Amino acid sequence: MATTLGPESVAVTVGPQPSLTTLNSELPLVPSEAASNDPQSNSSTVKTNGDKHGRRGRPSVSPDIRELFSRQLWYRETKRRLKKFRPKDVWATVIQERWTILVTAIFASGLLALELTAWSDLSTNAWFTLWTTFAAVVPMIRGVVDADVCLFAATTVLLLRGIIDARDAFAGLSNDSIVSIALMMMIAAGLESSGALEFVPELVLGRSKREWVGQLRMHVAVASVSAVMNNTPLVAVMIPVVESWCRNNNHHPSRFMMPLSYSAILGGLCTIIGTSTNLIARGLAQQDDPTLKLPFVEIGIIGLPLCVAGGIYVVLFSPLLLRKRDTMMAAVVADPREYVVSVRVDARFAHIGRTIESAGLRHLRGLFLADLQRQDGATVPSPPPTTIILQGDKLTFAGDIQGMQHILSLPGLTPISSADLAADLEETVAGAPGSDRIMVEAVVSLSSPIVNMTIRDSHFRSRYGAVVLAVHRNGERIAGGLGDIVVKGGDTMLLEAGPDFLQKYKHSTEWALAVDAFRVSLPRRDPLALFMSLGIFIALIVLNSMDVLPLSTTALVCLFAYLITGVLTVSQCRAAIPSSILLTVAGGFGVAKAMTVTGLAHRLAGSLLDVFAWMGRAGPVAAIYASTSLLTALLSNGAAVTLMYPIARDLAKQAGVNIKGPLYALMIGASSDFSTPIGYQTNLMVSGPGGYRFLDYTRFGLPLQFIAALITVPICVLYFEPRT
């Protein structure tokens, strides 16, 4: 109760007073200026904070700090974390990964047997390096930990052991090849933003009604461009170009997507800058021997025959081995109710004027409200539970459509016809004027942070500002509640997202591919920027082919020319840097150095020579090609190159052959993975747009893998003569 006295009111409160401890915790530790000048205030402070003799006591500790070290807090947090550790879940994980555990145990037993018998003469450091590498490779193969994290963890362990020093551990970060890869990726972003990447292929594709003519033209165009730039951004740009061309000429996209990836891979093998793998291997080789010269087009002696043979193979065998498959978006447009169901709110609905949560539309089993559209056209994507439902609203649900009977049974929710829903998807969602949402087709990267997490646990909507409408794996849609789906690398997702999603995640390592799902129009081109970017890039290629300047120097000059002329912005440069690739390679440098200094690479090279001794003169090259091809199918190609290079170098020394033969076999073996979608980035990128399954790659790509081996090994043996 308060009583007011006169104009200068003073509030007098009657009731329980706050304790002194409460007041002290609310008052600042440092006294105000007025209080410090008042002797009575100062003395009272001393008496309050000091002891009975008036001595000042120690300053009070902040309540937040006291709570941080309190026993109750530690007990509560420990109990909360232990609740997440459920033996039942651990056992379920063991059952799920039983084959991985079994294979790992078999390989570990084999290594232990070698350590006790045939390889018992290896030093302790060599065996420590081998076990550390084995421990890093297993999670990389399974995809549960990113390759850059695994390799840098292995490098850290080897550094702490003293096998390598700090210079060896971080040598990869200062290597010329790392800088060149980053610069070339930024230059590719400039070509992409100017429209130059699809300019030449679009002219070459033409309007042929014959499938084989279109495939051959696409192969020539894509391989030619891929020979002088990184193939990952090229494929990302070419996917909508090729799909648009297929749609206009009545061709099936699944007959062109996988050949598109193969054309980019084969074209990149024709020059030293065609793929980042070539640059990594060149940087490793020149770090060991600075006098080693690797001309710009020398690898084309192998790459050009491979490119020609690959084009012929695609034309002849794609009708026999490459099945026609429907893409995700074709299925959505054909039967949109398999993915989303929309209803209109009429006057009979009993919850008009209430929130979504109070209307019982928030926590639906296997379903979620993906979109709310007002009668005036305003859209509320991923509406929060406090959104008010009005008459005339259109509600779009996604998830387990089999459980939609509950929604359709509610009076006042009228289902929208499939024809109207398909028209809405094609016209409104696909970037129509005034639309503030887009449909995105995204392929999950193997290194994405949401891999092996459920969509619900990954907090997908808050993380990406997007709603998952469907998930496809191996060319088939995953049924059931979307929130319970465990995300795997290579999954293709249909998303409803904001208009800025593509700008944020187009170059992100979290997604192998993120494109407009309908891809109804190509980006508008700036003619001046297009020809300027092409002219500057052609000058870079000419200077490199003539060995006038080092690649890193010419690439840096080209990049600054793009920035000065406005072809590229600084933000685009930063977004284009492939951080995961660079860190993977840099981490692999330390492991490769440890394999060299401990003699492990020498022993592995000798064992490979013994295994392939029956091939005679072709043995060394065949050993490197086969081992690298196998490793790159399990790991990333950057990790395969860095781990295999020291073995290739020691193998060339032991066999007495020119290092260029095994080195070029290493480059081609690491880049020419055609039989799996996970062995190469571009294969993963086209899996969703092509609607492919895993076995489609094996059926169509494995014969091409053998053709590549039959061409690579003889050329490396015949062209690069043995040392005298």
XYZ file of C-alpha atoms in Angstrom:
724
model
C 0.000 0.000 0.000
C 1.432 3.418 -0.981
C 0.485 6.836 0.473
C 1.170 10.065 -1.416
C 2.265 13.154 0.611
C 2.199 16.522 -1.089
C 3.629 17.468 -4.453
C 6.920 15.731 -3.723
C 5.449 12.286 -3.386
C 7.173 9.667 -1.343
C 6.043 6.075 -1.656
C 5.889 4.258 1.623
C 5.495 0.525 1.245
C 4.138 -1.551 4.057
C 4.840 -5.209 3.867
C 7.723 -7.654 3.805
C 11.042 -5.955 3.121
C 13.749 -7.448 0.887
C 16.672 -8.940 2.722
C 20.091 -7.339 2.832
C 21.517 -10.132 0.708
C 18.972 -9.411 -2.016
C 19.760 -5.707 -1.944
C 23.499 -6.330 -2.107
C 23.118 -8.606 -5.110
C 21.055 -5.947 -6.933
C 23.376 -3.016 -6.083
C 26.560 -2.439 -8.125
C 29.882 -3.426 -6.571
C 31.372 -0.030 -7.455
C 29.680 2.799 -5.464
C 28.232 5.756 -7.267
C 30.007 9.125 -7.297
C 27.620 10.648 -4.809
C 27.967 7.798 -2.400
C 31.750 7.898 -2.553
C 31.780 11.608 -1.594
C 29.497 11.105 1.365
C 31.476 10.155 4.511
C 28.459 8.525 6.133
C 27.814 6.441 3.101
C 31.462 5.451 2.945
C 31.619 4.454 6.604
C 28.399 2.509 6.377
C 29.785 0.660 3.407
C 32.885 -0.265 5.373
C 30.820 -1.522 8.273
C 28.565 -3.477 5.985
C 31.289 -5.141 3.901
C 33.953 -5.304 6.606
C 34.283 -7.062 9.931
C 33.456 -5.775 13.386
C 36.710 -3.750 13.527
C 35.776 -1.786 10.432
C 38.281 -3.502 8.093
C 37.122 -3.838 4.512
C 36.349 -7.442 3.541
C 36.986 -9.168 0.206
C 34.734 -8.048 -2.672
C 31.633 -10.160 -3.136
C 31.612 -12.722 -5.966
C 29.090 -12.387 -8.794
C 26.070 -14.685 -8.374
C 26.620 -16.037 -11.909
C 30.173 -17.082 -11.035
C 29.051 -18.664 -7.750
C 26.387 -20.609 -9.626
C 28.929 -21.765 -12.216
C 30.926 -23.540 -9.508
C 27.966 -24.695 -7.443
C 27.562 -28.375 -6.719
C 23.864 -28.301 -7.633
C 24.587 -26.980 -11.141
C 27.211 -29.652 -11.848
C 24.914 -32.358 -10.541
C 22.007 -31.108 -12.641
C 24.055 -30.828 -15.859
C 25.667 -34.239 -15.335
C 22.269 -35.803 -14.809
C 20.906 -34.097 -17.931
C 23.771 -35.406 -20.082
C 23.519 -38.913 -18.673
C 19.862 -39.019 -19.684
C 20.967 -38.770 -23.325
C 23.179 -41.819 -22.877
C 20.717 -44.632 -23.224
C 22.046 -48.195 -23.446
C 19.114 -49.066 -25.672
C 20.115 -46.393 -28.216
C 23.767 -47.436 -28.059
C 22.816 -51.047 -28.760
C 20.589 -49.943 -31.656
C 23.540 -48.041 -33.143
C 25.762 -51.098 -32.793
C 23.170 -53.238 -34.595
C 22.826 -50.653 -37.340
C 26.593 -50.405 -37.859
C 27.335 -54.098 -37.375
C 28.852 -54.563 -40.823
C 31.074 -51.505 -40.414
C 32.251 -52.804 -37.040
C 32.863 -56.290 -38.471
C 34.891 -55.056 -41.459
C 36.875 -52.676 -39.244
C 37.661 -55.507 -36.819
C 38.829 -57.753 -39.687
C 41.181 -55.101 -41.063
C 42.477 -54.283 -37.574
C 43.178 -57.980 -36.985
C 45.068 -58.130 -40.269
C 47.206 -55.137 -39.329
C 47.915 -56.654 -35.927
C 48.978 -59.913 -37.560
C 51.342 -58.005 -39.883
C 52.796 -56.124 -36.929
C 53.597 -59.380 -35.146
C 54.911 -61.290 -38.204
C 55.987 -60.007 -41.625
C 56.293 -56.334 -40.737
C 57.715 -56.760 -37.257
C 60.904 -54.955 -38.354
C 59.038 -51.669 -38.827
C 59.810 -49.023 -36.244
C 57.427 -48.114 -33.449
C 56.802 -44.710 -35.027
C 55.925 -46.336 -38.355
C 53.334 -48.556 -36.717
C 52.001 -45.627 -34.695
C 51.567 -43.700 -37.965
C 49.809 -46.641 -39.611
C 47.371 -47.149 -36.723
C 46.686 -43.399 -36.542
C 45.976 -43.271 -40.277
C 43.723 -46.321 -39.991
C 41.779 -44.696 -37.151
C 41.331 -41.543 -39.262
C 40.289 -43.349 -42.436
C 37.518 -45.501 -40.909
C 35.181 -42.621 -39.941
C 35.968 -40.940 -43.271
C 34.825 -44.020 -45.186
C 31.672 -44.303 -43.092
C 30.993 -40.581 -43.490
C 30.326 -39.944 -39.803
C 33.142 -37.375 -39.504
C 34.339 -34.880 -42.103
C 37.556 -35.702 -43.943
C 39.274 -32.452 -42.937
C 38.527 -33.095 -39.245
C 39.844 -36.676 -39.441
C 43.077 -35.763 -41.211
C 43.836 -32.783 -38.993
C 43.118 -34.924 -35.932
C 45.601 -37.515 -37.209
C 48.139 -34.772 -37.908
C 47.691 -33.424 -34.374
C 48.282 -36.854 -32.847
C 51.430 -37.363 -34.957
C 52.628 -33.883 -33.993
C 52.180 -34.595 -30.287
C 53.998 -37.904 -30.716
C 56.976 -36.033 -32.209
C 56.965 -37.893 -35.526
C 56.528 -34.620 -37.414
C 57.227 -31.040 -36.368
C 55.039 -27.958 -36.605
C 56.408 -26.992 -40.019
C 55.475 -30.402 -41.447
C 52.038 -30.320 -39.826
C 51.072 -26.975 -41.356
C 53.052 -27.146 -44.605
C 49.863 -27.796 -46.556
C 48.388 -24.427 -45.619
C 51.244 -22.601 -47.361
C 51.578 -24.896 -50.363
C 51.259 -23.314 -53.787
C 48.631 -25.846 -54.860
C 46.296 -24.830 -52.008
C 46.508 -21.184 -53.058
C 45.974 -22.097 -56.719
C 42.850 -24.151 -55.950
C 41.301 -21.308 -53.953
C 42.074 -18.759 -56.682
C 40.733 -20.965 -59.481
C 37.482 -21.556 -57.598
C 37.010 -17.802 -57.172
C 37.699 -17.265 -60.879
C 35.108 -19.947 -61.672
C 32.612 -18.004 -59.548
C 33.314 -14.933 -61.716
C 32.679 -16.896 -64.900
C 29.490 -18.288 -63.399
C 28.124 -14.917 -62.292
C 28.751 -13.408 -65.745
C 26.917 -16.245 -67.526
C 30.023 -17.371 -69.399
C 29.879 -20.975 -68.160
C 26.632 -21.795 -69.935
C 27.194 -19.425 -72.871
C 29.432 -21.713 -74.975
C 27.695 -25.053 -74.175
C 24.277 -23.543 -74.878
C 25.432 -22.457 -78.332
C 26.921 -25.876 -79.066
C 23.958 -27.996 -77.870
C 21.709 -26.905 -80.724
C 18.182 -28.213 -81.243
C 18.728 -31.738 -82.476
C 15.861 -34.197 -82.040
C 18.272 -37.136 -81.879
C 19.441 -38.127 -78.426
C 22.927 -39.282 -79.437
C 23.620 -36.013 -81.263
C 22.693 -34.023 -78.163
C 24.867 -36.239 -75.960
C 27.839 -35.867 -78.288
C 27.483 -32.087 -78.525
C 27.132 -31.807 -74.760
C 30.227 -33.964 -74.248
C 32.357 -31.819 -76.554
C 31.140 -28.540 -75.045
C 31.392 -29.522 -71.375
C 34.733 -31.348 -71.721
C 36.245 -28.365 -73.554
C 35.268 -25.926 -70.799
C 36.168 -28.365 -68.002
C 39.694 -28.690 -69.372
C 40.521 -25.140 -68.306
C 38.535 -24.727 -65.092
C 37.244 -26.627 -62.070
C 34.399 -28.963 -62.969
C 32.260 -28.596 -59.818
C 30.921 -25.071 -60.546
C 30.654 -25.984 -64.226
C 28.320 -28.919 -63.521
C 26.287 -26.816 -61.071
C 25.660 -24.234 -63.798
C 25.115 -26.776 -66.572
C 22.408 -28.795 -64.772
C 19.617 -26.227 -65.418
C 21.020 -25.557 -68.929
C 20.870 -29.230 -69.895
C 17.464 -29.733 -68.260
C 16.039 -26.762 -70.133
C 17.491 -28.108 -73.370
C 16.014 -31.564 -72.700
C 12.614 -30.081 -71.937
C 12.583 -27.995 -75.119
C 13.648 -30.940 -77.288
C 11.622 -33.730 -75.619
C 14.605 -35.657 -74.262
C 14.734 -37.470 -70.943
C 17.084 -35.758 -68.416
C 18.264 -39.067 -66.924
C 19.997 -39.844 -70.228
C 22.046 -36.641 -69.933
C 22.787 -35.992 -66.260
C 25.286 -38.816 -65.688
C 27.008 -38.194 -69.055
C 27.240 -34.527 -68.011
C 29.223 -35.507 -64.906
C 31.440 -37.911 -66.855
C 32.154 -35.274 -69.514
C 33.266 -32.806 -66.845
C 35.514 -35.418 -65.196
C 37.140 -36.514 -68.472
C 37.633 -32.948 -69.665
C 39.372 -32.042 -66.429
C 42.013 -34.709 -67.107
C 43.283 -32.907 -70.229
C 45.184 -30.088 -68.472
C 46.992 -29.575 -65.189
C 44.386 -27.010 -64.050
C 41.335 -28.992 -65.149
C 40.667 -30.354 -61.668
C 41.839 -29.623 -58.152
C 43.219 -33.184 -57.903
C 45.828 -32.407 -60.560
C 46.866 -29.247 -58.741
C 47.203 -31.106 -55.430
C 49.397 -33.831 -56.933
C 51.521 -31.247 -58.728
C 52.016 -29.271 -55.515
C 53.100 -32.388 -53.610
C 55.529 -33.417 -56.353
C 57.116 -29.984 -56.718
C 57.420 -29.649 -52.947
C 59.630 -32.755 -52.978
C 61.491 -31.839 -56.182
C 61.316 -28.129 -57.134
C 63.116 -28.881 -60.415
C 60.319 -31.180 -61.613
C 58.475 -29.645 -64.571
C 54.851 -30.565 -65.259
C 53.798 -28.731 -68.456
C 50.295 -27.341 -68.766
C 49.005 -29.886 -71.312
C 51.343 -32.855 -70.798
C 48.699 -34.817 -68.917
C 46.526 -34.388 -72.005
C 48.575 -37.156 -73.628
C 46.506 -39.452 -71.410
C 43.431 -37.286 -70.870
C 42.580 -36.589 -74.517
C 42.310 -40.289 -75.549
C 40.266 -40.865 -72.384
C 37.957 -38.005 -73.316
C 37.422 -39.319 -76.859
C 36.820 -42.884 -75.642
C 34.400 -41.639 -72.979
C 32.327 -39.702 -75.533
C 32.084 -42.739 -77.806
C 31.136 -44.968 -74.869
C 28.332 -42.628 -73.757
C 26.836 -42.418 -77.243
C 26.970 -46.174 -77.901
C 26.040 -47.648 -74.519
C 23.739 -45.143 -72.795
C 20.633 -46.522 -74.590
C 21.525 -49.996 -73.310
C 22.825 -49.343 -69.782
C 21.310 -46.022 -68.702
C 17.656 -46.369 -67.768
C 15.129 -43.603 -68.062
C 14.116 -42.410 -64.625
C 11.656 -39.771 -63.467
C 13.079 -36.859 -61.529
C 11.653 -35.666 -58.239
C 10.036 -32.581 -59.710
C 8.428 -34.553 -62.530
C 6.774 -36.732 -59.901
C 5.687 -33.677 -57.898
C 4.004 -32.013 -60.873
C 2.448 -35.302 -62.033
C 0.926 -36.098 -58.629
C 1.449 -33.281 -56.137
C -0.697 -35.011 -53.496
C 2.078 -37.536 -52.980
C 4.121 -34.699 -51.491
C 1.817 -31.928 -50.267
C -1.893 -31.505 -49.629
C -3.594 -28.120 -49.540
C -6.949 -27.288 -47.969
C -9.064 -24.127 -47.951
C -10.619 -22.817 -44.695
C -14.323 -22.047 -45.105
C -17.002 -20.742 -42.718
C -17.749 -24.200 -41.291
C -14.326 -24.491 -39.642
C -14.802 -24.277 -35.868
C -11.413 -22.711 -35.086
C -11.522 -19.543 -37.186
C -9.871 -16.729 -35.232
C -7.787 -19.111 -33.124
C -4.100 -19.835 -33.313
C -2.653 -22.823 -35.154
C -1.700 -24.485 -31.883
C -5.101 -24.036 -30.221
C -6.781 -25.363 -33.379
C -4.888 -28.644 -32.998
C -2.903 -28.236 -36.233
C 0.516 -27.919 -34.620
C 1.512 -31.375 -33.371
C 0.213 -33.759 -36.010
C 1.669 -37.227 -36.264
C 3.923 -37.405 -39.331
C 2.642 -34.075 -40.685
C 3.507 -30.430 -40.372
C 2.004 -27.219 -41.645
C 4.427 -26.083 -44.332
C 2.674 -22.964 -45.585
C -0.255 -20.623 -44.920
C -1.570 -18.312 -47.626
C -4.084 -15.565 -46.877
C -7.045 -14.783 -49.100
C -5.342 -11.591 -50.291
C -2.269 -13.562 -51.488
C 0.013 -12.877 -48.517
C 2.094 -15.927 -47.647
C 3.362 -17.110 -44.251
C 5.940 -19.863 -44.874
C 6.527 -22.186 -41.920
C 3.873 -20.347 -39.871
C 4.594 -20.132 -36.130
C 2.106 -21.729 -33.704
C 0.754 -18.296 -32.712
C -0.491 -17.522 -36.253
C -4.245 -16.790 -36.373
C -6.355 -18.857 -38.787
C -8.791 -16.791 -40.873
C -11.582 -17.716 -43.227
C -10.313 -18.196 -46.778
C -6.794 -19.219 -45.722
C -5.072 -21.933 -47.736
C -3.170 -24.391 -45.552
C -0.504 -26.619 -47.117
C 0.579 -29.735 -45.234
C 3.605 -31.937 -45.978
C 4.922 -35.159 -44.528
C 3.316 -38.572 -44.306
C 0.448 -38.063 -46.701
C -0.977 -41.471 -45.740
C -2.038 -39.910 -42.448
C -3.904 -37.031 -44.071
C -7.355 -38.524 -43.386
C -7.567 -36.685 -40.065
C -7.086 -33.301 -41.739
C -9.526 -34.018 -44.541
C -12.158 -35.236 -42.079
C -12.357 -31.910 -40.237
C -15.435 -29.871 -41.253
C -14.523 -26.601 -42.900
C -11.241 -27.745 -44.494
C -11.961 -28.216 -48.208
C -9.231 -30.033 -50.188
C -7.832 -28.242 -53.222
C -7.841 -30.266 -56.436
C -4.633 -31.818 -57.769
C -4.837 -29.741 -60.948
C -5.057 -26.483 -59.005
C -2.255 -27.616 -56.701
C 0.021 -28.507 -59.641
C -0.711 -25.164 -61.294
C 0.073 -23.407 -58.021
C 3.377 -25.271 -57.744
C 4.395 -24.406 -61.292
C 3.253 -20.786 -61.392
C 3.189 -19.332 -57.886
C 5.998 -21.274 -56.216
C 8.326 -21.152 -59.211
C 9.192 -17.526 -58.722
C 6.084 -15.829 -60.055
C 5.892 -12.057 -59.525
C 5.075 -11.259 -55.936
C 5.921 -14.695 -54.652
C 8.102 -14.734 -51.544
C 8.886 -18.470 -51.553
C 10.692 -20.849 -53.873
C 10.921 -24.588 -54.322
C 14.503 -25.839 -53.995
C 15.951 -29.190 -54.993
C 18.997 -29.812 -52.780
C 21.416 -32.741 -52.563
C 22.920 -33.291 -49.110
C 26.712 -33.220 -49.101
C 28.661 -36.055 -47.516
C 30.216 -33.513 -45.143
C 26.962 -31.800 -44.165
C 26.504 -31.291 -40.391
C 22.991 -32.775 -40.530
C 24.176 -36.176 -41.825
C 23.189 -39.044 -39.486
C 20.706 -36.767 -37.688
C 16.945 -36.843 -37.942
C 15.322 -33.859 -39.600
C 13.653 -33.021 -36.305
C 16.866 -33.183 -34.261
C 18.741 -31.076 -36.809
C 16.279 -28.186 -36.222
C 16.036 -27.909 -39.980
C 13.553 -25.055 -40.169
C 15.454 -22.799 -37.791
C 18.855 -23.764 -39.253
C 18.056 -23.156 -42.921
C 14.813 -21.205 -42.887
C 13.279 -23.894 -45.087
C 10.695 -26.669 -44.858
C 11.317 -30.215 -46.088
C 8.510 -31.415 -48.349
C 10.024 -34.738 -49.437
C 13.236 -36.763 -49.238
C 14.472 -39.069 -51.995
C 17.182 -41.691 -51.524
C 18.497 -43.914 -54.324
C 15.875 -42.501 -56.661
C 12.913 -43.364 -54.433
C 10.909 -41.292 -52.003
C 11.251 -42.167 -48.307
C 7.814 -42.761 -46.819
C 6.760 -42.013 -43.277
C 7.042 -38.992 -41.023
C 9.592 -36.505 -42.330
C 10.776 -35.538 -38.870
C 11.933 -39.098 -38.139
C 13.993 -39.510 -41.332
C 17.721 -39.881 -40.632
C 19.590 -37.759 -43.175
C 22.300 -39.448 -45.246
C 24.866 -38.005 -47.605
C 23.489 -37.984 -51.145
C 19.833 -37.591 -50.114
C 17.832 -35.341 -52.413
C 15.435 -32.995 -50.622
C 12.566 -30.978 -51.944
C 12.430 -27.783 -49.906
C 10.162 -24.803 -49.622
C 12.494 -21.948 -48.754
C 12.848 -18.223 -48.713
C 14.150 -16.395 -51.781
C 17.588 -15.950 -50.187
C 18.214 -19.696 -49.655
C 20.061 -20.191 -52.943
C 22.199 -17.120 -52.386
C 23.267 -18.395 -48.962
C 23.831 -22.069 -49.716
C 24.614 -22.285 -53.435
C 28.353 -22.552 -52.736
C 28.043 -24.038 -49.245
C 29.815 -27.293 -48.441
C 26.663 -28.425 -46.618
C 24.921 -29.040 -49.940
C 26.398 -30.799 -52.964
C 23.799 -29.044 -55.087
C 21.120 -26.434 -54.402
C 19.085 -25.230 -57.386
C 15.660 -23.834 -58.155
C 13.490 -26.949 -58.356
C 11.574 -25.776 -61.431
C 14.482 -24.091 -63.239
C 12.067 -22.413 -65.620
C 14.437 -19.644 -66.742
C 18.121 -19.007 -67.036
C 19.762 -16.029 -65.324
C 19.924 -12.795 -67.288
C 23.333 -12.065 -68.740
C 25.337 -8.854 -68.818
C 27.016 -8.862 -72.267
C 29.857 -6.572 -71.160
C 30.655 -8.678 -68.077
C 30.373 -11.883 -70.120
C 32.917 -10.945 -72.783
C 35.178 -9.228 -70.259
C 35.292 -12.325 -68.042
C 35.961 -14.572 -71.037
C 38.728 -12.318 -72.333
C 40.533 -12.132 -68.992
C 40.228 -15.891 -68.473
C 41.543 -16.697 -71.961
C 44.563 -14.484 -71.230
C 45.171 -16.533 -68.054
C 45.074 -19.788 -70.043
C 47.476 -18.469 -72.694
C 49.999 -17.227 -70.131
C 49.868 -20.559 -68.294
C 50.248 -22.663 -71.408
C 53.341 -20.634 -72.383
C 54.820 -20.925 -68.847
C 55.290 -17.145 -68.747
C 54.169 -16.855 -65.123
C 53.328 -19.386 -62.377
C 49.694 -20.429 -62.121
C 49.189 -18.808 -58.721
C 50.508 -15.474 -60.034
C 48.381 -15.394 -63.180
C 45.299 -16.539 -61.232
C 45.803 -13.763 -58.688
C 46.121 -11.160 -61.471
C 42.975 -12.533 -63.141
C 41.063 -12.404 -59.849
C 41.949 -8.767 -59.221
C 40.991 -7.933 -62.796
C 37.565 -9.452 -62.112
C 37.234 -7.395 -58.930
C 38.323 -4.136 -60.566
C 36.017 -4.558 -63.565
C 33.049 -5.541 -61.408
C 32.686 -9.055 -62.806
C 33.063 -10.429 -59.276
C 32.380 -9.006 -55.825
C 34.353 -9.585 -52.646
C 31.451 -11.447 -51.031
C 31.251 -13.787 -54.033
C 34.992 -14.448 -53.715
C 34.678 -15.409 -50.078
C 31.649 -17.637 -50.718
C 33.456 -19.510 -53.508
C 36.442 -20.623 -51.416
C 36.156 -24.412 -50.906
C 37.230 -24.471 -47.271
C 36.565 -28.192 -46.692
C 38.631 -29.230 -49.728
C 41.531 -26.989 -48.767
C 41.545 -28.157 -45.149
C 41.325 -31.805 -46.209
C 44.381 -31.447 -48.423
C 46.260 -29.392 -45.851
C 45.558 -31.980 -43.159
C 46.695 -34.775 -45.467
C 50.106 -33.135 -45.942
C 51.063 -33.854 -42.329
C 49.979 -37.510 -42.531
C 51.867 -37.950 -45.824
C 55.013 -36.481 -44.272
C 54.769 -38.887 -41.330
C 54.430 -41.841 -43.720
C 57.616 -40.698 -45.442
C 59.871 -40.015 -42.447
C 58.931 -43.245 -40.653
C 59.580 -45.477 -43.682
C 55.939 -46.572 -43.843
C 55.499 -45.276 -47.405
C 58.611 -47.211 -48.495
C 57.244 -50.456 -47.077
C 53.774 -49.977 -48.582
C 55.318 -49.199 -51.974
C 57.406 -52.373 -51.820
C 54.347 -54.446 -50.975
C 52.404 -53.003 -53.915
C 55.302 -53.816 -56.243
C 55.274 -57.407 -55.026
C 51.526 -57.734 -55.586
C 51.693 -56.356 -59.153
C 55.047 -57.942 -60.077
C 53.274 -60.321 -62.486
C 52.493 -57.338 -64.753
C 56.173 -56.686 -65.379
C 56.956 -53.200 -66.642
C 53.339 -52.069 -66.190
C 53.276 -53.132 -62.540
C 54.273 -49.844 -60.872
C 51.770 -47.734 -62.802
C 48.988 -50.321 -62.483
C 49.598 -50.589 -58.722
C 49.212 -46.842 -58.204
C 46.204 -46.533 -60.500
C 44.320 -49.453 -58.904
C 45.107 -48.425 -55.317
C 44.175 -44.783 -55.893
C 40.936 -45.692 -57.694
C 39.904 -47.914 -54.801
C 40.807 -45.311 -52.191
C 39.047 -42.441 -53.959
C 35.849 -44.550 -54.174
C 35.906 -44.765 -50.375
C 37.325 -41.336 -49.468
C 37.361 -37.959 -51.171
C 39.740 -37.561 -54.093
C 41.771 -34.908 -52.252
C 42.363 -37.250 -49.319
C 43.231 -40.116 -51.684
C 45.881 -38.042 -53.478
C 47.600 -36.810 -50.330
C 47.691 -40.275 -48.766
C 48.843 -42.082 -51.922
C 51.473 -39.617 -53.139
C 54.320 -40.671 -50.794
C 53.663 -44.303 -51.758
C 53.760 -43.419 -55.477
C 57.024 -41.520 -55.064
C 58.756 -44.357 -53.188
C 57.367 -46.909 -55.621
C 58.888 -45.012 -58.572
C 62.268 -44.933 -56.810
C 62.229 -48.641 -56.003
C 61.122 -49.605 -59.531
C 63.606 -47.231 -61.158
C 61.023 -45.483 -63.353
C 60.301 -41.862 -64.122
C 58.126 -40.309 -61.408
C 55.794 -38.852 -64.048
C 54.290 -42.236 -64.942
C 53.044 -43.120 -61.437
C 52.269 -39.438 -60.780
C 49.932 -39.085 -63.760
C 48.391 -42.471 -62.937
C 47.764 -41.069 -59.445
C 46.056 -37.968 -60.864
C 43.791 -39.902 -63.206
C 43.016 -42.665 -60.709
C 41.909 -40.085 -58.121
C 39.676 -38.210 -60.577
C 38.135 -40.953 -62.689
C 35.653 -42.555 -60.324
C 32.611 -43.365 -62.446
C 31.072 -46.350 -60.662
C 29.781 -44.716 -57.427
C 27.865 -41.518 -56.699
C 30.000 -40.725 -53.645
C 33.468 -41.073 -55.186
C 33.349 -37.740 -56.997
C 31.478 -34.519 -56.238
C 29.881 -34.100 -59.678
C 28.445 -37.636 -59.569
C 26.681 -36.740 -56.339
C 25.438 -33.457 -57.786
C 23.581 -35.069 -60.711
C 22.044 -37.904 -58.674
C 18.965 -35.877 -57.721
C 18.296 -34.108 -61.056
C 18.786 -37.430 -62.855
C 16.706 -39.481 -60.411
C 19.470 -42.094 -60.240
C 19.920 -45.026 -57.910
C 23.254 -46.290 -56.617
C 23.329 -49.275 -58.991
C 22.768 -46.988 -61.991
C 26.288 -45.652 -61.478
C 27.723 -49.157 -61.138
C 25.930 -50.439 -64.234
C 26.883 -47.520 -66.467
C 30.135 -46.356 -64.866
C 32.024 -49.576 -64.122
C 32.734 -50.423 -67.798
C 34.011 -46.880 -68.294
C 36.257 -47.391 -65.259
C 37.890 -50.379 -66.971
C 38.237 -48.446 -70.234
C 40.051 -45.675 -68.355
C 42.447 -48.221 -66.830
C 43.147 -49.853 -70.201
C 44.062 -46.473 -71.694
C 45.929 -44.915 -68.757
C 48.327 -47.715 -67.822
C 49.769 -48.411 -71.323
C 50.245 -44.716 -72.132
C 52.017 -44.056 -68.812
C 54.294 -47.064 -69.416
C 55.075 -46.398 -73.095
C 55.402 -42.606 -73.029
C 57.429 -42.222 -69.826
C 60.429 -44.461 -70.369
C 62.266 -46.090 -67.434
C 65.313 -44.346 -66.022
C 68.667 -45.300 -67.460
